[in-house]
CSV table of C-alpha atoms and ligand atoms in Angstrom, one decimal:
chain,number,residue,atom,x,y,z
A,1,MET,CA,212.9,210.3,71.3
A,2,THR,CA,209.9,209.5,69.1
A,3,ALA,CA,207.4,206.6,69.3
A,4,ASP,CA,209.0,205.0,66.3
A,5,THR,CA,212.6,205.0,67.6
A,6,PRO,CA,214.2,201.9,66.0
A,7,GLY,CA,214.6,199.0,68.3
A,8,TRP,CA,211.4,199.8,70.3
A,9,GLU,CA,207.8,198.6,69.9
A,10,THR,CA,204.7,200.3,71.3
A,11,VAL,CA,202.0,198.2,72.9
A,12,VAL,CA,198.5,199.5,73.5
A,13,GLY,CA,195.3,198.2,75.1
A,14,LEU,CA,192.2,200.4,75.1
A,15,GLU,CA,189.3,200.7,77.5
A,16,VAL,CA,186.4,202.4,75.8
A,17,HIS,CA,183.4,203.5,77.8
A,18,CYS,CA,180.3,203.7,75.7
A,19,GLU,CA,177.2,205.5,77.0
A,20,LEU,CA,174.1,203.5,75.9
A,21,ARG,CA,171.3,205.3,74.0
A,22,THR,CA,168.6,204.0,76.3
A,23,ALA,CA,165.6,206.2,77.2
A,24,THR,CA,166.2,205.8,80.9
A,25,LYS,CA,169.1,205.2,83.3
A,26,LEU,CA,170.5,201.8,84.2
A,27,PHE,CA,168.8,201.3,87.6
A,28,CYS,CA,166.0,203.9,87.7
A,29,GLY,CA,163.4,205.6,85.5
A,30,CYS,CA,165.3,208.9,85.2
A,31,PRO,CA,165.7,210.1,81.6
A,32,ASN,CA,169.1,209.4,80.0
A,33,ARG,CA,169.5,212.7,78.3
A,34,PHE,CA,172.5,214.9,77.6
A,35,GLY,CA,172.7,218.6,78.0
A,36,GLN,CA,169.9,219.3,80.5
A,37,GLU,CA,169.8,221.7,83.4
A,38,PRO,CA,172.2,220.3,86.0
A,39,ASN,CA,170.6,218.0,88.7
A,40,THR,CA,167.2,217.9,87.1
A,41,GLN,CA,167.4,214.2,85.8
A,42,ILE,CA,167.8,212.6,89.2
A,43,CYS,CA,166.0,210.6,91.8
A,44,PRO,CA,166.7,208.8,95.1
A,45,VAL,CA,168.2,205.8,93.3
A,46,CYS,CA,170.7,207.5,91.1
A,47,THR,CA,171.7,209.8,93.9
A,48,GLY,CA,172.2,206.9,96.3
A,49,GLN,CA,169.7,207.8,99.0
A,50,PRO,CA,169.5,205.3,101.8
A,51,GLY,CA,166.9,202.7,101.3
A,52,SER,CA,166.5,203.2,97.6
A,53,LEU,CA,166.6,200.1,95.4
A,54,PRO,CA,167.9,199.6,91.9
A,55,VAL,CA,165.8,197.9,89.1
A,56,LEU,CA,167.8,196.8,86.1
A,57,ASN,CA,167.0,198.4,82.7
A,58,ARG,CA,166.1,195.6,80.3
A,59,MET,CA,167.0,197.7,77.2
A,60,ALA,CA,170.5,198.3,78.5
A,61,VAL,CA,171.0,194.6,78.8
A,62,GLU,CA,169.8,194.1,75.3
A,63,MET,CA,172.1,196.8,73.9
A,64,ALA,CA,175.0,195.2,75.8
A,65,MET,CA,174.1,191.9,74.1
A,66,ARG,CA,174.1,193.6,70.7
A,67,ILE,CA,177.5,195.0,71.4
A,68,GLY,CA,178.7,191.6,72.4
A,69,LEU,CA,177.4,189.9,69.3
A,70,ALA,CA,178.9,192.6,67.1
A,71,LEU,CA,182.3,192.0,68.7
A,72,HIS,CA,182.0,188.2,68.4
A,73,CYS,CA,182.0,187.7,72.1
A,74,ARG,CA,180.4,184.9,74.1
A,75,ILE,CA,177.4,186.2,76.0
A,76,GLU,CA,177.4,184.7,79.4
A,77,PRO,CA,175.2,184.8,82.6
A,78,SER,CA,176.5,187.7,84.6
A,79,ILE,CA,176.3,189.5,87.9
A,80,PHE,CA,176.9,193.0,89.3
A,81,HIS,CA,179.4,194.0,91.9
A,82,ARG,CA,180.0,197.1,94.0
A,83,LYS,CA,183.3,198.8,93.3
A,84,ASN,CA,183.9,200.8,96.4
A,85,TYR,CA,185.7,204.1,96.3
A,86,PHE,CA,185.1,207.6,97.4
A,87,TYR,CA,184.7,210.4,94.9
A,88,PRO,CA,182.2,213.3,95.1
A,89,ASP,CA,180.7,212.6,91.6
A,90,MET,CA,179.5,209.3,92.9
A,91,PRO,CA,177.1,209.8,95.8
A,92,LYS,CA,176.8,206.1,96.7
A,93,ASP,CA,180.6,205.8,97.3
A,94,TYR,CA,180.5,202.7,95.1
A,95,GLN,CA,179.9,202.1,91.4
A,96,VAL,CA,177.8,199.2,90.3
A,97,SER,CA,179.8,197.4,87.7
A,98,GLN,CA,180.4,193.9,86.4
A,99,TYR,CA,183.6,192.4,87.7
A,100,ASP,CA,184.6,188.7,87.3
A,101,GLN,CA,181.4,187.6,85.6
A,102,PRO,CA,180.8,190.1,82.8
A,103,ILE,CA,178.0,189.8,80.2
A,104,ASN,CA,180.4,189.6,77.2
A,105,ILE,CA,183.8,187.9,77.1
A,106,ASP,CA,186.4,186.9,74.6
A,107,GLY,CA,185.7,188.5,71.3
A,108,TRP,CA,187.5,190.4,68.5
A,109,LEU,CA,187.3,193.3,66.2
A,110,GLU,CA,188.6,193.2,62.7
A,111,LEU,CA,190.3,196.3,61.5
A,112,PRO,CA,189.4,197.6,58.0
A,113,SER,CA,193.0,197.3,57.1
A,114,GLY,CA,193.0,193.7,58.1
A,115,GLY,CA,194.2,192.1,61.4
A,116,ARG,CA,192.2,191.3,64.5
A,117,ILE,CA,192.3,193.0,67.9
A,118,GLY,CA,191.2,190.8,70.7
A,119,ILE,CA,188.4,191.9,73.1
A,120,GLU,CA,188.8,190.8,76.6
A,121,ARG,CA,185.4,191.7,77.8
A,122,ALA,CA,182.5,194.2,77.3
A,123,HIS,CA,180.7,194.7,80.6
A,124,LEU,CA,177.8,196.8,81.9
A,125,GLU,CA,178.2,199.5,84.5
A,126,GLU,CA,176.8,202.8,85.6
A,127,ASP,CA,178.3,206.2,84.8
A,128,THR,CA,179.2,208.7,87.5
A,129,GLY,CA,178.2,212.4,87.8
A,130,LYS,CA,180.2,215.2,86.4
A,131,ILE,CA,182.4,217.6,88.3
A,132,THR,CA,183.3,221.0,86.9
A,133,HIS,CA,186.2,222.8,88.5
A,134,VAL,CA,185.7,226.6,88.5
A,135,GLY,CA,188.4,229.1,88.3
A,136,GLY,CA,192.0,228.6,87.2
A,137,ALA,CA,192.6,226.3,84.2
A,138,GLY,CA,189.7,223.9,85.0
A,139,ARG,CA,191.9,221.5,87.0
A,140,ILE,CA,191.2,220.8,90.6
A,141,HIS,CA,194.6,222.3,91.9
A,142,ASP,CA,193.9,225.9,91.0
A,143,ALA,CA,190.1,225.9,91.2
A,144,SER,CA,188.3,228.2,93.6
A,145,HIS,CA,185.4,225.8,93.9
A,146,SER,CA,183.8,222.8,92.1
A,147,LEU,CA,180.2,222.1,90.9
A,148,ILE,CA,178.7,218.7,90.6
A,149,ASP,CA,176.0,217.6,88.2
A,150,TYR,CA,174.4,214.2,88.9
A,151,ASN,CA,172.4,214.0,85.7
A,152,ARG,CA,174.9,211.5,84.3
A,153,ALA,CA,175.0,209.4,87.5
A,154,GLY,CA,173.5,206.0,86.7
A,155,VAL,CA,173.6,206.4,82.9
A,156,PRO,CA,174.2,203.0,81.4
A,157,LEU,CA,177.7,202.2,80.1
A,158,VAL,CA,179.3,199.3,78.4
A,159,GLU,CA,183.1,199.3,78.9
A,160,ILE,CA,184.9,197.5,76.1
A,161,VAL,CA,188.3,196.3,77.1
A,162,SER,CA,190.7,195.3,74.3
A,163,ARG,CA,193.6,192.9,74.7
A,164,PRO,CA,197.1,194.5,74.4
A,165,ASP,CA,197.1,193.7,70.7
A,166,ILE,CA,197.5,197.2,69.3
A,167,ARG,CA,201.0,198.1,68.1
A,168,SER,CA,200.9,201.8,67.1
A,169,ALA,CA,199.0,205.1,67.6
A,170,ALA,CA,197.6,204.8,64.1
A,171,GLN,CA,196.3,201.3,64.8
A,172,ALA,CA,194.7,202.6,68.0
A,173,ARG,CA,192.9,205.3,66.0
A,174,ASP,CA,191.7,202.7,63.4
A,175,TYR,CA,190.4,200.5,66.2
A,176,VAL,CA,188.4,203.3,67.9
A,177,ALA,CA,187.1,204.5,64.6
A,178,GLU,CA,185.9,201.0,63.6
A,179,LEU,CA,184.5,200.4,67.1
A,180,ARG,CA,182.6,203.6,67.0
A,181,SER,CA,181.0,202.6,63.6
A,182,ILE,CA,180.1,199.3,65.0
A,183,LEU,CA,178.5,200.8,68.1
A,184,VAL,CA,176.6,203.3,66.1
A,185,ALA,CA,175.4,200.5,63.7
A,186,THR,CA,174.1,198.5,66.6
A,187,GLY,CA,172.0,201.4,67.7
A,188,ALA,CA,173.7,201.2,71.2
A,189,SER,CA,175.6,204.5,70.9
A,190,ASP,CA,175.4,207.9,69.1
A,191,GLY,CA,179.2,207.7,68.8
A,192,LYS,CA,179.7,211.4,69.9
A,193,MET,CA,183.2,211.6,71.4
A,194,GLU,CA,182.8,215.3,71.8
A,195,GLU,CA,179.8,214.9,74.1
A,196,GLY,CA,181.5,212.2,76.1
A,197,SER,CA,179.3,209.3,74.9
A,198,LEU,CA,182.5,207.5,73.9
A,199,ARG,CA,185.5,207.9,76.2
A,200,VAL,CA,188.8,206.2,75.7
A,201,ASP,CA,191.5,205.3,78.3
A,202,ALA,CA,194.7,204.2,76.6
A,203,ASN,CA,197.1,201.8,78.3
A,204,VAL,CA,200.5,202.3,76.8
A,205,SER,CA,203.8,200.4,77.3
A,206,VAL,CA,206.9,200.0,75.2
A,207,ARG,CA,209.4,197.1,74.9
A,208,PRO,CA,212.5,196.3,73.0
A,209,ARG,CA,211.5,195.0,69.6
A,210,GLY,CA,211.6,191.2,69.5
A,211,SER,CA,210.8,190.9,73.2
A,212,THR,CA,207.9,188.6,74.1
A,213,GLU,CA,207.2,190.2,77.5
A,214,PHE,CA,205.2,193.3,78.0
A,215,GLY,CA,206.6,196.3,79.7
A,216,THR,CA,205.0,198.2,82.5
A,217,ARG,CA,202.1,200.4,81.3
A,218,ALA,CA,200.7,203.8,82.1
A,219,GLU,CA,197.0,204.4,81.7
A,220,ILE,CA,196.2,207.7,80.0
A,221,LYS,CA,192.9,209.3,80.9
A,222,ASN,CA,191.0,212.2,79.4
A,223,VAL,CA,191.5,211.4,75.7
A,224,ASN,CA,188.4,212.8,74.0
A,225,SER,CA,189.1,212.8,70.3
A,226,LEU,CA,190.8,210.5,67.8
A,227,ARG,CA,193.4,213.2,67.2
A,228,SER,CA,194.2,213.4,70.9
A,229,LEU,CA,194.4,209.6,71.1
A,230,VAL,CA,197.1,209.5,68.4
A,231,ARG,CA,199.0,212.4,70.0
A,232,ALA,CA,198.8,211.0,73.5
A,233,ILE,CA,200.0,207.5,72.6
A,234,GLU,CA,202.9,208.9,70.5
A,235,TYR,CA,203.9,211.3,73.3
A,236,GLU,CA,203.6,208.6,76.0
A,237,ALA,CA,205.5,205.9,74.0
A,238,ALA,CA,208.3,208.4,73.3
A,239,ARG,CA,208.5,209.4,77.0
A,240,GLN,CA,208.7,205.8,78.1
A,241,ILE,CA,211.4,205.0,75.5
A,242,GLY,CA,213.3,208.0,76.9
A,243,VAL,CA,213.0,206.8,80.5
A,244,LEU,CA,214.0,203.2,79.7
A,245,SER,CA,216.9,204.3,77.5
A,246,ASP,CA,218.2,206.4,80.4
A,247,GLY,CA,218.2,203.3,82.6
A,248,GLY,CA,215.0,204.3,84.4
A,249,ARG,CA,211.8,202.4,85.1
A,250,VAL,CA,208.3,203.1,84.0
A,251,THR,CA,205.8,203.5,86.9
A,252,LEU,CA,202.4,201.8,86.8
A,253,GLU,CA,200.2,204.8,87.1
A,254,THR,CA,197.3,206.8,85.5
A,255,ARG,CA,198.4,209.8,83.5
A,256,HIS,CA,196.4,212.7,82.4
A,257,TRP,CA,196.5,213.9,78.7
A,258,ASP,CA,197.1,217.7,78.6
A,259,GLU,CA,195.7,218.7,75.2
A,260,ALA,CA,197.0,222.2,75.3
A,261,GLY,CA,200.5,221.2,76.5
A,262,GLY,CA,200.6,218.2,74.2
A,263,ARG,CA,201.9,215.9,76.9
A,264,THR,CA,200.8,213.5,79.6
A,265,THR,CA,201.3,214.3,83.3
A,266,SER,CA,201.5,211.9,86.2
A,267,GLY,CA,198.2,211.2,88.0
A,268,ARG,CA,197.7,208.7,90.8
A,269,THR,CA,199.5,205.4,91.1
A,270,LYS,CA,197.2,202.7,89.9
A,271,GLU,CA,194.9,200.9,92.4
A,272,GLN,CA,195.0,197.2,92.5
A,273,SER,CA,191.6,195.5,92.3
A,274,GLU,CA,191.9,194.6,96.1
A,275,ASP,CA,191.7,198.3,96.8
A,276,TYR,CA,188.1,198.5,95.5
A,277,ARG,CA,186.8,195.8,98.0
A,278,TYR,CA,184.6,194.4,95.2
A,279,PHE,CA,181.6,192.4,96.5
A,280,PRO,CA,178.4,191.2,94.7
A,281,GLU,CA,175.7,193.8,94.7
A,282,PRO,CA,173.1,192.3,97.0
A,283,ASP,CA,170.2,194.3,95.6
A,284,LEU,CA,170.3,192.9,92.1
A,285,VAL,CA,169.7,189.4,90.8
A,286,PRO,CA,172.0,187.7,88.3
A,287,VAL,CA,171.4,188.5,84.6
A,288,ALA,CA,170.9,185.3,82.5
A,289,PRO,CA,169.4,186.0,79.1
A,290,ASP,CA,167.6,182.9,77.9
A,291,ALA,CA,168.0,181.4,74.4
A,292,ALA,CA,164.8,182.9,73.2
A,293,TRP,CA,165.8,186.4,74.1
A,294,LEU,CA,169.3,186.0,72.7
A,295,GLY,CA,167.8,184.6,69.5
A,296,ARG,CA,165.5,187.6,69.1
A,297,VAL,CA,168.4,190.0,69.6
A,298,GLU,CA,170.6,188.0,67.2
A,299,ALA,CA,167.8,188.0,64.5
A,300,ALA,CA,167.4,191.8,64.8
A,301,MET,CA,171.1,192.6,64.4
A,302,PRO,CA,171.8,195.1,61.6
A,303,VAL,CA,174.3,194.7,58.9
A,304,LEU,CA,177.6,195.7,60.4
A,305,PRO,CA,180.3,198.0,58.9
A,306,ALA,CA,182.6,195.2,57.7
A,307,ALA,CA,179.8,193.5,55.8
A,308,ARG,CA,178.5,196.9,54.5
A,309,ARG,CA,182.0,197.6,53.2
A,310,SER,CA,182.2,194.4,51.2
A,311,ARG,CA,178.7,194.8,49.9
A,312,LEU,CA,179.5,198.3,48.7
A,313,ALA,CA,182.8,197.2,47.2
A,314,GLN,CA,181.1,194.5,45.3
A,315,ALA,CA,178.3,196.8,43.9
A,316,THR,CA,180.7,199.6,42.9
A,317,GLY,CA,184.2,198.4,42.6
A,318,ALA,CA,185.3,201.6,44.3
A,319,PRO,CA,188.7,202.0,46.0
A,320,GLY,CA,189.0,201.1,49.7
A,321,GLU,CA,189.4,204.6,51.0
A,322,ASP,CA,186.1,205.7,49.4
A,323,ILE,CA,184.3,202.6,50.6
A,324,ALA,CA,185.5,203.4,54.2
A,325,VAL,CA,184.4,207.0,54.1
A,326,LEU,CA,180.9,206.0,52.7
A,327,VAL,CA,180.3,203.3,55.3
A,328,GLU,CA,181.6,205.5,58.1
A,329,THR,CA,179.3,208.4,57.2
A,330,GLY,CA,176.4,206.0,56.5
A,331,LEU,CA,176.2,207.1,52.9
A,332,ASP,CA,176.6,203.5,51.6
A,333,GLU,CA,172.8,203.2,51.5
A,334,LEU,CA,172.4,206.3,49.4
A,335,VAL,CA,175.0,205.0,46.8
A,336,LEU,CA,173.5,201.5,46.7
A,337,ALA,CA,170.0,202.9,46.2
A,338,ALA,CA,171.2,205.3,43.5
A,339,VAL,CA,173.0,202.5,41.7
A,340,ALA,CA,169.9,200.4,41.9
A,341,ALA,CA,168.0,203.3,40.4
A,342,GLY,CA,170.3,203.2,37.4
A,343,ALA,CA,173.1,205.7,38.3
A,344,ASP,CA,176.6,205.0,37.2
A,345,ALA,CA,178.4,203.4,40.2
A,346,ARG,CA,181.8,205.2,40.0
A,347,THR,CA,180.2,208.6,39.5
A,348,ALA,CA,177.8,208.0,42.4
A,349,VAL,CA,180.7,207.0,44.6
A,350,ASN,CA,182.7,210.1,43.6
A,351,ARG,CA,179.9,212.6,44.2
A,352,ALA,CA,178.9,210.9,47.5
A,353,THR,CA,182.5,210.7,48.8
A,354,ASN,CA,183.6,214.1,47.7
A,355,GLU,CA,180.5,216.3,47.8
A,356,VAL,CA,177.9,214.7,50.0
A,357,ALA,CA,180.2,213.3,52.8
A,358,GLY,CA,181.9,216.7,53.1
A,359,ALA,CA,178.5,218.5,53.5
A,360,LEU,CA,176.9,216.3,56.1
A,361,GLU,CA,177.3,218.8,58.9
A,362,THR,CA,175.7,221.6,57.1
A,363,GLY,CA,173.4,220.0,54.6
A,364,THR,CA,170.9,217.1,54.0
A,365,PRO,CA,171.7,214.4,51.5
A,366,PRO,CA,169.1,214.2,48.7
A,367,PRO,CA,166.7,211.2,48.4
A,368,PRO,CA,168.4,208.3,46.5
A,369,ALA,CA,166.2,208.7,43.4
A,370,THR,CA,166.9,212.4,43.2
A,371,PHE,CA,170.7,211.8,43.7
A,372,ALA,CA,170.5,209.1,40.9
A,373,ARG,CA,169.0,211.7,38.5
A,374,LEU,CA,171.8,214.2,39.2
A,375,VAL,CA,174.4,211.4,38.6
A,376,LYS,CA,172.7,210.5,35.4
A,377,MET,CA,172.7,214.1,34.2
A,378,GLU,CA,176.4,214.1,34.6
A,379,THR,CA,177.2,210.7,33.0
A,380,GLU,CA,174.8,211.5,30.1
A,381,GLY,CA,176.6,214.8,29.4
A,382,ALA,CA,173.7,217.1,30.4
A,383,LEU,CA,176.0,218.5,33.0
A,384,THR,CA,179.8,218.7,33.2
A,385,ALA,CA,181.5,217.4,36.3
A,386,THR,CA,181.9,220.9,37.7
A,387,GLN,CA,178.3,221.8,37.0
A,388,ALA,CA,177.1,218.6,38.6
A,389,LYS,CA,179.1,219.5,41.7
A,390,THR,CA,177.5,222.9,41.8
A,391,VAL,CA,174.0,221.6,41.4
A,392,LEU,CA,174.7,218.9,44.1
A,393,ALA,CA,175.9,221.6,46.5
A,394,ASP,CA,172.6,223.5,45.9
A,395,MET,CA,170.7,220.3,46.5
A,396,LEU,CA,172.6,219.6,49.8
A,397,ARG,CA,172.0,223.2,51.0
A,398,ASP,CA,168.5,223.9,49.9
A,399,GLY,CA,167.0,220.6,48.6
A,400,GLY,CA,165.3,220.6,45.3
A,401,GLU,CA,165.3,218.8,41.9
A,402,PRO,CA,168.5,218.7,39.9
A,403,GLU,CA,166.8,219.5,36.6
A,404,GLU,CA,165.2,222.6,38.0
A,405,LEU,CA,168.4,223.7,39.8
A,406,ALA,CA,170.5,223.2,36.6
A,407,ARG,CA,168.0,225.4,34.7
A,408,GLN,CA,168.1,228.1,37.4
A,409,ARG,CA,171.9,228.2,37.0
A,410,GLY,CA,171.6,228.4,33.3
A,411,PHE,CA,173.4,225.1,32.8
A,412,GLU,CA,171.1,224.0,29.9
A,413,ALA,CA,173.6,225.6,27.5
A,414,LEU,CA,175.6,222.5,27.8
A,415,ALA,CA,172.6,220.3,27.2
A,416,SER,CA,172.3,221.8,23.7
A,417,ASP,CA,176.1,221.4,23.2
A,418,ALA,CA,175.8,217.8,24.2
A,419,LEU,CA,172.8,217.4,21.8
A,420,ALA,CA,174.8,219.0,19.0
A,421,ASP,CA,177.7,216.6,19.6
A,422,ALA,CA,175.3,213.6,19.5
A,423,VAL,CA,173.7,214.9,16.3
A,424,SER,CA,177.1,215.3,14.6
A,425,ALA,CA,178.2,211.8,15.6
A,426,VAL,CA,175.0,210.3,14.2
A,427,ILE,CA,175.3,212.2,11.0
A,428,GLU,CA,178.9,211.1,10.6
A,429,ALA,CA,178.1,207.5,11.2
A,430,ASN,CA,175.2,207.5,8.7
A,431,PRO,CA,176.2,209.5,5.6
A,432,ALA,CA,173.7,207.8,3.2
A,433,GLU,CA,170.7,208.5,5.4
A,434,TRP,CA,172.0,212.1,5.9
A,435,GLU,CA,172.0,212.6,2.1
A,436,ARG,CA,168.4,211.3,1.9
A,437,PHE,CA,167.3,213.6,4.7
A,438,LYS,CA,168.9,216.6,3.0
A,439,ALA,CA,167.2,215.6,-0.3
A,440,GLY,CA,163.9,216.0,1.6
A,441,GLU,CA,163.0,212.5,2.6
A,442,ALA,CA,161.1,213.6,5.7
A,443,LYS,CA,160.6,210.1,7.2
A,444,VAL,CA,164.4,209.7,7.7
A,445,ALA,CA,164.1,212.3,10.5
A,446,GLY,CA,162.5,209.5,12.7
A,447,PHE,CA,165.6,207.4,12.1
A,448,PHE,CA,167.9,210.2,13.2
A,449,VAL,CA,165.9,211.0,16.3
A,450,GLY,CA,166.0,207.4,17.3
A,451,GLN,CA,169.8,207.2,16.8
A,452,VAL,CA,170.3,210.4,18.9
A,453,MET,CA,168.0,209.1,21.6
A,454,LYS,CA,170.0,205.9,21.7
A,455,ALA,CA,173.3,207.8,22.0
A,456,THR,CA,172.0,210.0,24.8
A,457,ARG,CA,170.2,207.2,26.5
A,458,GLY,CA,166.8,208.8,26.0
A,459,ASN,CA,167.9,212.1,27.5
A,460,ALA,CA,167.5,214.2,24.3
A,461,ASP,CA,164.4,216.2,23.4
A,462,GLY,CA,162.9,214.8,20.1
A,463,GLY,CA,161.7,218.2,19.0
A,464,ALA,CA,165.1,219.8,19.6
A,465,VAL,CA,166.8,217.0,17.6
A,466,THR,CA,164.5,217.5,14.6
A,467,ALA,CA,165.1,221.3,14.8
A,468,GLU,CA,168.9,220.8,14.9
A,469,LEU,CA,168.7,218.4,11.9
A,470,ARG,CA,166.7,220.9,9.9
A,471,ARG,CA,169.0,223.7,10.7
A,472,ARG,CA,172.0,221.8,9.5
A,473,ALA,CA,170.3,220.6,6.4
A,474,GLY,CA,169.2,224.1,5.7
A,475,ILE,CA,165.6,223.0,5.3
B,1,ADP,P1,192.9,197.5,85.0
B,1,ADP,O1,191.7,196.8,85.5
B,1,ADP,O2,193.8,198.0,86.0
B,1,ADP,O3,192.5,198.6,84.0
B,1,ADP,P2,193.4,195.3,83.1
B,1,ADP,O4,194.3,194.1,83.3
B,1,ADP,O5,192.0,195.1,83.0
B,1,ADP,O6,193.8,196.4,84.2
B,1,ADP,O7,193.9,195.9,81.7
B,1,ADP,C1,193.4,197.1,81.2
B,1,ADP,C2,193.8,197.4,79.9
B,1,ADP,O8,195.3,197.4,79.8
B,1,ADP,C3,193.5,196.3,78.8
B,1,ADP,O9,193.0,197.0,77.7
B,1,ADP,C4,194.8,195.7,78.5
B,1,ADP,O10,194.8,195.3,77.1
B,1,ADP,C5,195.8,196.7,78.7
B,1,ADP,N1,197.1,196.3,79.1
B,1,ADP,C6,197.5,195.4,80.0
B,1,ADP,N2,198.8,195.2,80.0
B,1,ADP,C7,199.3,196.1,79.1
B,1,ADP,C8,200.6,196.5,78.7
B,1,ADP,N3,201.7,195.9,79.3
B,1,ADP,N4,200.8,197.4,77.8
B,1,ADP,C9,199.7,198.0,77.2
B,1,ADP,N5,198.5,197.7,77.6
B,1,ADP,C10,198.2,196.8,78.5
B,2,MG,MG1,190.9,199.9,83.8
B,3,ZN,ZN1,167.3,208.3,88.9
């Protein structure tokens, strides 16, 4: 069985946990910082000491509002609940979360390929600590002991819950990729899936194609890259199709994605919400952003990826895949600025998509004006495409000016070739003037220099043009 077995349809709804980039935690003043010594970013509040009281972080609320606006949600008065369960990474034995009155409800996200995925809610909650199982394969079953780091406990999260509108693994990947760009654009997230600042749970079910009812779902945990997300959904859909085709039933349960084994394994059967004994958190007041605050947040919203894509498409006419790469990598600003500085749009897009985007991990993009000069050197023929790529690679690695780097690499040979070509073309187009120049009419030299300048858009050296004209005329 595979996920695209004819006659079956995959249905996916995603729950994405996004750690907010606030300076401090959700209910205390502890730093919200990743990668510190374990249990050094903690206090009585985030470790749940008796008698400690939470104070809501205003900036976290503001970031949640930005996320809501970016996802076209309604922003509503909201309250916090206690979600009660026992787990050693959560010292309070309850998680403070928003339940039936979340801050953001009823929005949508538009996929770059078109089509909208509904957003049920995007609510605020606190993160838990982190357990590391030592010994064995890192799973609790064969561990010799476990270590707990509470630095993450109380870090602010927004959980974004999609409607079950997603119909394939590829669409799920596109949704998360677009959501990540949006979250990064709002400044609420650093988007680092590998550091756990974005974590995805995938709810997957299958149904006979044409059916209007949903099948029973499984919720897959521990998916921490886009690649794993695609693999996990495809595996799980195929598994469920197999179960149902054999006359079996899918169990409502959480399943664990096993990256090495390439499969999902059964976890716990899913709790119903009654199991959590939700009740309103008595130590926090309701959150009700007033119109003035909401207005300020709205006014300060950045341009979001969808708008950036259409702006870039309009300015460059580049193909959709290039536009998507440039906006996702944040290089759209570089290209727009280079084009504004006079660089050819298509060449700027090509160099940014192929060379700059590929080197972002190891190099630093040049300032727009410098990038524009490199692009101009290529379009004006001072550098071939291959030479321009080499010079750009130098710029990305070490910085520096394109003219200087081209000289260091001995690329000016081409400049004189390009000059010679331009001189030939101008001579050919103006035979009468050329005869007068050869006959010794020195002032015609000015005419030829002007023509060559025009042909090379001012890039030629006047003295070099005169010297070339003299050489050819034998004078
Ligand atoms: P829970 O609180 O148990 O996680 P929710 O009703 O909040 O359950 O749903 C969680 C997620 O599951 C949502 O993203 C939703 O879109 C998705 N979902 C619900 N039903 C299905 C289904 N039959 N198939 C796939 N996804 C589903
Ligand atoms: Mg859930
Ligand atoms: Zn604290």
